Amino acid sequence: MTKTVEIGSVKFGGPEFVVVAGPCSVESKEQFQSTADFVQSQGACALRGGLFKLRTDPSSFQGLGVNAYQLAKEVKESLGLPFISEITDPRQMGDLEDVVDAYQVGSRNMHNYALLKELGQSSKPVLLKRGLAALFKEWILAAEHVAKSGNDKIILCERGIRTFETSTRNTMDLNSLALAKKETHFPVLADPSHGTGRADLVTPLALAAAAAGADGLLLEVHPNPPQALSDGFQSLDFSQFENLMKQLRSLLPAMDRTLS
Ligand code: PEP
Ligand code: MN
């Protein structure tokens, strides 16, 4: 039985299906505000947006970091939506605590036990992504590191794993998503943006995840994906997001769920 976790006033893991959407990276006030306005208008009830980016290539955009704290707060407050963003280093906790409503732990940091233990001290929920090559068991044990350190407000997020298949960036492991729903009490989200790495595959895998029992979705949306400073190739544009939400609304009743 899933134990619900609240981020702000949004309940994860209950009968209502939750869509968290926003850009991969917060790039400017205008980019974040316009994306946030649009995703809210289509039914998203929480915002995502990276401030600190862990990029494979060190010459890639690393995020606006502390320079975006104020603008991120202004955007989320203007809409009254909770904001989830990745913490990449335990030293960010002090100030970031005042900006985010939940901490995202990224795939590259799922095994960072110092970070997990530090998050155990926070009163804010933790969205724990699966490591890109982590076993199901290692993912659940990572969640237990946070819980054992004092914070049981944990939401799991399946974001695809590295397999022998190279046609897509990652392989969405819906087996593990369904297994996490069966064997843990944590709410489970799906991130088909990173799970597929292709905007044109996000909608089918989002629907598949909802049908497989996900409690919600974490989605990358950008006003102009080709111009995005990170992950543009897998970001939905506004019309693709609108279409996904329409299809989700048709599917959810079959799962005895409605959109939050
Ligand atoms: C992200 O959500 O933008 C991100 C970096 O995800 P992941 O840690 O799953 O690669
Ligand atoms: Mn991304």
mmCIF file of C-alpha atoms in Angstrom, residues 10-246:
data_model
loop_
_atom_site.group_PDB
_atom_site.id
_atom_site.type_symbol
_atom_site.label_atom_id
_atom_site.label_comp_id
_atom_site.label_asym_id
_atom_site.label_seq_id
_atom_site.Cartn_x
_atom_site.Cartn_y
_atom_site.Cartn_z
ATOM 1 C CA VAL A 10 0.127 18.314 -3.930
ATOM 2 C CA LYS A 11 -0.358 14.722 -2.862
ATOM 3 C CA PHE A 12 1.747 12.032 -4.569
ATOM 4 C CA GLY A 13 0.741 8.371 -4.398
ATOM 5 C CA GLY A 14 -2.982 8.875 -3.868
ATOM 6 C CA PRO A 15 -5.780 8.262 -6.379
ATOM 7 C CA GLU A 16 -4.912 11.453 -8.238
ATOM 8 C CA PHE A 17 -2.245 11.234 -10.926
ATOM 9 C CA VAL A 18 0.343 13.989 -10.727
ATOM 10 C CA VAL A 19 2.147 15.687 -13.600
ATOM 11 C CA VAL A 20 5.366 17.550 -12.775
ATOM 12 C CA ALA A 21 6.620 19.506 -15.765
ATOM 13 C CA GLY A 22 9.098 22.196 -16.726
ATOM 14 C CA PRO A 23 12.356 22.710 -18.533
ATOM 15 C CA CYS A 24 15.428 20.529 -18.081
ATOM 16 C CA SER A 25 17.315 23.672 -17.035
ATOM 17 C CA VAL A 26 16.046 27.000 -15.818
ATOM 18 C CA GLU A 27 17.635 29.289 -18.432
ATOM 19 C CA SER A 28 16.041 32.700 -17.807
ATOM 20 C CA LYS A 29 13.069 34.251 -16.055
ATOM 21 C CA GLU A 30 11.176 34.488 -19.321
ATOM 22 C CA GLN A 31 11.861 30.893 -20.371
ATOM 23 C CA PHE A 32 10.897 29.479 -16.967
ATOM 24 C CA GLN A 33 7.844 31.700 -16.504
ATOM 25 C CA SER A 34 6.404 30.997 -19.957
ATOM 26 C CA THR A 35 6.931 27.247 -19.563
ATOM 27 C CA ALA A 36 5.459 27.246 -16.062
ATOM 28 C CA ASP A 37 2.420 29.273 -17.183
ATOM 29 C CA PHE A 38 1.787 26.881 -20.042
ATOM 30 C CA VAL A 39 2.219 23.595 -18.184
ATOM 31 C CA GLN A 40 -0.047 24.836 -15.401
ATOM 32 C CA SER A 41 -2.696 25.836 -17.950
ATOM 33 C CA GLN A 42 -2.653 22.256 -19.239
ATOM 34 C CA GLY A 43 -2.944 20.579 -15.846
ATOM 35 C CA ALA A 44 0.562 20.201 -14.421
ATOM 36 C CA CYS A 45 0.423 20.701 -10.665
ATOM 37 C CA ALA A 46 4.126 20.990 -9.852
ATOM 38 C CA LEU A 47 7.141 22.502 -11.583
ATOM 39 C CA ARG A 48 10.530 21.045 -12.391
ATOM 40 C CA GLY A 49 13.614 22.935 -13.548
ATOM 41 C CA GLY A 50 17.319 22.327 -13.039
ATOM 42 C CA LEU A 51 19.384 25.020 -11.323
ATOM 43 C CA PHE A 52 22.518 22.912 -10.893
ATOM 44 C CA LYS A 53 23.184 20.620 -13.825
ATOM 45 C CA LEU A 54 25.463 17.599 -13.732
ATOM 46 C CA ARG A 55 26.538 17.325 -17.344
ATOM 47 C CA THR A 56 28.560 14.503 -18.825
ATOM 48 C CA ASP A 57 30.585 17.041 -20.828
ATOM 49 C CA PRO A 58 32.166 19.699 -18.568
ATOM 50 C CA SER A 59 32.003 22.269 -21.359
ATOM 51 C CA SER A 60 28.176 21.964 -21.528
ATOM 52 C CA PHE A 61 25.875 24.427 -19.733
ATOM 53 C CA GLN A 62 26.143 23.779 -16.002
ATOM 54 C CA GLY A 63 23.002 25.617 -14.890
ATOM 55 C CA LEU A 64 22.427 29.117 -13.518
ATOM 56 C CA GLY A 65 22.956 27.864 -9.970
ATOM 57 C CA VAL A 66 22.500 30.390 -7.175
ATOM 58 C CA ASN A 67 21.880 33.137 -9.752
ATOM 59 C CA ALA A 68 18.487 31.598 -10.485
ATOM 60 C CA TYR A 69 17.247 31.212 -6.891
ATOM 61 C CA GLN A 70 15.322 34.470 -6.899
ATOM 62 C CA LEU A 71 13.731 34.036 -10.321
ATOM 63 C CA ALA A 72 12.729 30.459 -9.544
ATOM 64 C CA LYS A 73 11.006 31.622 -6.366
ATOM 65 C CA GLU A 74 9.221 34.405 -8.209
ATOM 66 C CA VAL A 75 7.925 32.031 -10.882
ATOM 67 C CA LYS A 76 6.673 29.349 -8.513
ATOM 68 C CA GLU A 77 5.088 31.918 -6.216
ATOM 69 C CA SER A 78 3.367 33.653 -9.124
ATOM 70 C CA LEU A 79 1.549 30.400 -9.914
ATOM 71 C CA GLY A 80 1.284 28.896 -6.444
ATOM 72 C CA LEU A 81 2.897 25.663 -7.661
ATOM 73 C CA PRO A 82 5.493 23.631 -5.769
ATOM 74 C CA PHE A 83 8.960 23.511 -7.315
ATOM 75 C CA ILE A 84 11.244 20.476 -7.504
ATOM 76 C CA SER A 85 14.899 20.888 -8.404
ATOM 77 C CA GLU A 86 18.016 18.802 -8.232
ATOM 78 C CA ILE A 87 20.523 19.103 -5.418
ATOM 79 C CA THR A 88 23.934 18.053 -6.684
ATOM 80 C CA ASP A 89 26.045 18.656 -3.584
ATOM 81 C CA PRO A 90 25.222 18.507 0.145
ATOM 82 C CA ARG A 91 26.752 22.009 0.547
ATOM 83 C CA GLN A 92 23.816 23.471 -1.426
ATOM 84 C CA MET A 93 21.320 22.503 1.250
ATOM 85 C CA GLY A 94 21.321 25.658 3.360
ATOM 86 C CA ASP A 95 20.115 28.174 0.766
ATOM 87 C CA LEU A 96 18.374 25.762 -1.581
ATOM 88 C CA GLU A 97 16.046 24.736 1.261
ATOM 89 C CA ASP A 98 14.391 28.126 0.868
ATOM 90 C CA VAL A 99 13.926 27.763 -2.919
ATOM 91 C CA VAL A 100 12.654 24.221 -3.518
ATOM 92 C CA ASP A 101 9.651 22.364 -2.161
ATOM 93 C CA ALA A 102 11.298 18.999 -2.786
ATOM 94 C CA TYR A 103 14.829 17.919 -3.612
ATOM 95 C CA GLN A 104 15.513 15.861 -6.708
ATOM 96 C CA VAL A 105 18.411 13.412 -6.466
ATOM 97 C CA GLY A 106 19.637 12.818 -9.989
ATOM 98 C CA SER A 107 20.620 9.579 -11.576
ATOM 99 C CA ARG A 108 24.332 10.349 -11.252
ATOM 100 C CA ASN A 109 23.974 10.905 -7.518
ATOM 101 C CA MET A 110 21.799 7.959 -6.544
ATOM 102 C CA HIS A 111 24.872 6.299 -5.042
ATOM 103 C CA ASN A 112 26.066 9.475 -3.269
ATOM 104 C CA TYR A 113 25.449 8.266 0.256
ATOM 105 C CA ALA A 114 26.769 11.461 1.886
ATOM 106 C CA LEU A 115 24.106 13.405 -0.040
ATOM 107 C CA LEU A 116 21.393 10.847 0.767
ATOM 108 C CA LYS A 117 22.221 11.009 4.481
ATOM 109 C CA GLU A 118 22.204 14.796 4.451
ATOM 110 C CA LEU A 119 18.756 14.750 2.830
ATOM 111 C CA GLY A 120 17.644 12.476 5.628
ATOM 112 C CA GLN A 121 18.030 15.523 7.881
ATOM 113 C CA SER A 122 15.707 17.686 5.779
ATOM 114 C CA SER A 123 11.999 18.110 6.323
ATOM 115 C CA LYS A 124 11.492 18.438 2.562
ATOM 116 C CA PRO A 125 10.502 15.453 0.383
ATOM 117 C CA VAL A 126 13.114 13.753 -1.792
ATOM 118 C CA LEU A 127 12.475 12.669 -5.384
ATOM 119 C CA LEU A 128 14.971 9.870 -5.867
ATOM 120 C CA LYS A 129 15.828 9.014 -9.437
ATOM 121 C CA ARG A 130 17.136 5.603 -10.292
ATOM 122 C CA GLY A 131 20.835 5.434 -11.078
ATOM 123 C CA LEU A 132 21.480 5.001 -14.776
ATOM 124 C CA ALA A 133 22.974 1.568 -14.187
ATOM 125 C CA ALA A 134 21.504 0.780 -10.787
ATOM 126 C CA LEU A 135 19.870 -2.498 -9.913
ATOM 127 C CA PHE A 136 16.294 -2.281 -8.646
ATOM 128 C CA LYS A 137 17.589 -3.368 -5.257
ATOM 129 C CA GLU A 138 20.276 -0.668 -5.134
ATOM 130 C CA TRP A 139 17.647 1.979 -5.925
ATOM 131 C CA ILE A 140 15.417 0.852 -3.071
ATOM 132 C CA LEU A 141 18.387 0.649 -0.697
ATOM 133 C CA ALA A 142 19.328 4.219 -1.674
ATOM 134 C CA ALA A 143 15.820 5.266 -0.610
ATOM 135 C CA GLU A 144 16.372 3.442 2.661
ATOM 136 C CA HIS A 145 19.544 5.483 3.266
ATOM 137 C CA VAL A 146 17.389 8.630 3.213
ATOM 138 C CA ALA A 147 14.668 7.061 5.337
ATOM 139 C CA LYS A 148 17.099 5.673 7.902
ATOM 140 C CA SER A 149 18.670 9.103 8.275
ATOM 141 C CA GLY A 150 15.307 10.493 9.324
ATOM 142 C CA ASN A 151 13.306 11.477 6.248
ATOM 143 C CA ASP A 152 10.648 9.077 4.989
ATOM 144 C CA LYS A 153 9.106 11.557 2.533
ATOM 145 C CA ILE A 154 10.500 9.799 -0.515
ATOM 146 C CA ILE A 155 9.172 9.545 -4.062
ATOM 147 C CA LEU A 156 10.891 7.168 -6.472
ATOM 148 C CA CYS A 157 11.416 8.057 -10.115
ATOM 149 C CA GLU A 158 12.190 5.556 -12.878
ATOM 150 C CA ARG A 159 14.141 7.456 -15.556
ATOM 151 C CA GLY A 160 15.447 4.667 -17.708
ATOM 152 C CA ILE A 161 18.594 2.615 -17.454
ATOM 153 C CA ARG A 162 21.553 1.926 -19.676
ATOM 154 C CA THR A 163 21.187 -1.333 -21.578
ATOM 155 C CA PHE A 164 22.796 -2.920 -24.658
ATOM 156 C CA GLU A 165 20.273 -0.994 -26.779
ATOM 157 C CA THR A 166 21.747 2.196 -28.197
ATOM 158 C CA SER A 167 18.881 3.293 -30.476
ATOM 159 C CA THR A 168 17.464 5.308 -27.594
ATOM 160 C CA ARG A 169 19.303 7.231 -24.876
ATOM 161 C CA ASN A 170 18.056 4.886 -22.145
ATOM 162 C CA THR A 171 15.597 2.029 -21.787
ATOM 163 C CA MET A 172 12.508 2.749 -19.682
ATOM 164 C CA ASP A 173 12.345 -0.097 -17.207
ATOM 165 C CA LEU A 174 8.611 -0.401 -16.642
ATOM 166 C CA ASN A 175 9.213 -3.760 -14.967
ATOM 167 C CA SER A 176 10.998 -1.973 -12.145
ATOM 168 C CA LEU A 177 8.346 0.716 -11.980
ATOM 169 C CA ALA A 178 5.629 -1.912 -11.518
ATOM 170 C CA LEU A 179 7.823 -3.817 -9.075
ATOM 171 C CA ALA A 180 8.464 -0.674 -7.011
ATOM 172 C CA LYS A 181 4.699 -0.163 -6.775
ATOM 173 C CA LYS A 182 4.292 -3.745 -5.590
ATOM 174 C CA GLU A 183 7.221 -4.068 -3.222
ATOM 175 C CA THR A 184 7.642 -0.636 -1.662
ATOM 176 C CA HIS A 185 5.290 1.875 -0.079
ATOM 177 C CA PHE A 186 6.841 4.826 -1.925
ATOM 178 C CA PRO A 187 4.963 6.777 -4.613
ATOM 179 C CA VAL A 188 6.595 6.109 -8.000
ATOM 180 C CA LEU A 189 6.919 8.561 -10.892
ATOM 181 C CA ALA A 190 8.104 7.920 -14.430
ATOM 182 C CA ASP A 191 10.425 10.219 -16.374
ATOM 183 C CA PRO A 192 9.993 9.267 -20.044
ATOM 184 C CA SER A 193 12.001 12.329 -21.128
ATOM 185 C CA HIS A 194 15.271 10.869 -19.878
ATOM 186 C CA GLY A 195 13.919 7.341 -20.217
ATOM 187 C CA THR A 196 13.707 7.625 -23.985
ATOM 188 C CA GLY A 197 15.836 10.659 -24.848
ATOM 189 C CA ARG A 198 13.507 11.471 -27.774
ATOM 190 C CA ALA A 199 10.637 13.932 -27.689
ATOM 191 C CA ASP A 200 8.646 11.811 -30.159
ATOM 192 C CA LEU A 201 8.774 8.800 -27.818
ATOM 193 C CA VAL A 202 7.878 10.643 -24.627
ATOM 194 C CA THR A 203 4.091 10.451 -25.072
ATOM 195 C CA PRO A 204 3.832 6.708 -25.801
ATOM 196 C CA LEU A 205 6.084 5.873 -22.842
ATOM 197 C CA ALA A 206 4.303 8.342 -20.580
ATOM 198 C CA LEU A 207 1.010 6.581 -21.347
ATOM 199 C CA ALA A 208 2.624 3.155 -20.903
ATOM 200 C CA ALA A 209 3.969 4.204 -17.494
ATOM 201 C CA ALA A 210 0.545 5.465 -16.442
ATOM 202 C CA ALA A 211 -0.972 2.161 -17.561
ATOM 203 C CA ALA A 212 1.718 0.282 -15.632
ATOM 204 C CA GLY A 213 0.663 2.002 -12.411
ATOM 205 C CA ALA A 214 2.893 5.079 -12.105
ATOM 206 C CA ASP A 215 1.620 7.699 -9.657
ATOM 207 C CA GLY A 216 2.692 10.500 -11.944
ATOM 208 C CA LEU A 217 5.118 11.830 -14.522
ATOM 209 C CA LEU A 218 8.186 14.044 -14.538
ATOM 210 C CA LEU A 219 8.367 15.736 -17.940
ATOM 211 C CA GLU A 220 10.722 18.108 -19.707
ATOM 212 C CA VAL A 221 8.956 20.894 -21.609
ATOM 213 C CA HIS A 222 10.579 23.846 -23.384
ATOM 214 C CA PRO A 223 9.126 26.789 -25.336
ATOM 215 C CA ASN A 224 11.654 26.216 -28.120
ATOM 216 C CA PRO A 225 13.354 22.811 -27.762
ATOM 217 C CA PRO A 226 15.973 23.279 -30.531
ATOM 218 C CA GLN A 227 17.276 26.307 -28.612
ATOM 219 C CA ALA A 228 17.336 24.594 -25.178
ATOM 220 C CA LEU A 229 20.633 24.750 -23.268
ATOM 221 C CA SER A 230 20.178 21.139 -22.147
ATOM 222 C CA ASP A 231 18.162 18.115 -23.279
ATOM 223 C CA GLY A 232 16.301 19.916 -26.089
ATOM 224 C CA PHE A 233 16.100 16.708 -28.151
ATOM 225 C CA GLN A 234 13.923 15.077 -25.496
ATOM 226 C CA SER A 235 11.927 18.151 -24.436
ATOM 227 C CA LEU A 236 8.299 18.464 -25.478
ATOM 228 C CA ASP A 237 7.228 21.685 -27.108
ATOM 229 C CA PHE A 238 3.968 23.249 -25.954
ATOM 230 C CA SER A 239 1.734 21.553 -28.495
ATOM 231 C CA GLN A 240 3.273 18.131 -27.812
ATOM 232 C CA PHE A 241 2.699 18.652 -24.083
ATOM 233 C CA GLU A 242 -0.897 19.713 -24.671
ATOM 234 C CA ASN A 243 -1.475 16.605 -26.742
ATOM 235 C CA LEU A 244 0.091 14.331 -24.117
ATOM 236 C CA MET A 245 -2.172 15.785 -21.424
ATOM 237 C CA LYS A 246 -5.212 15.215 -23.623
#
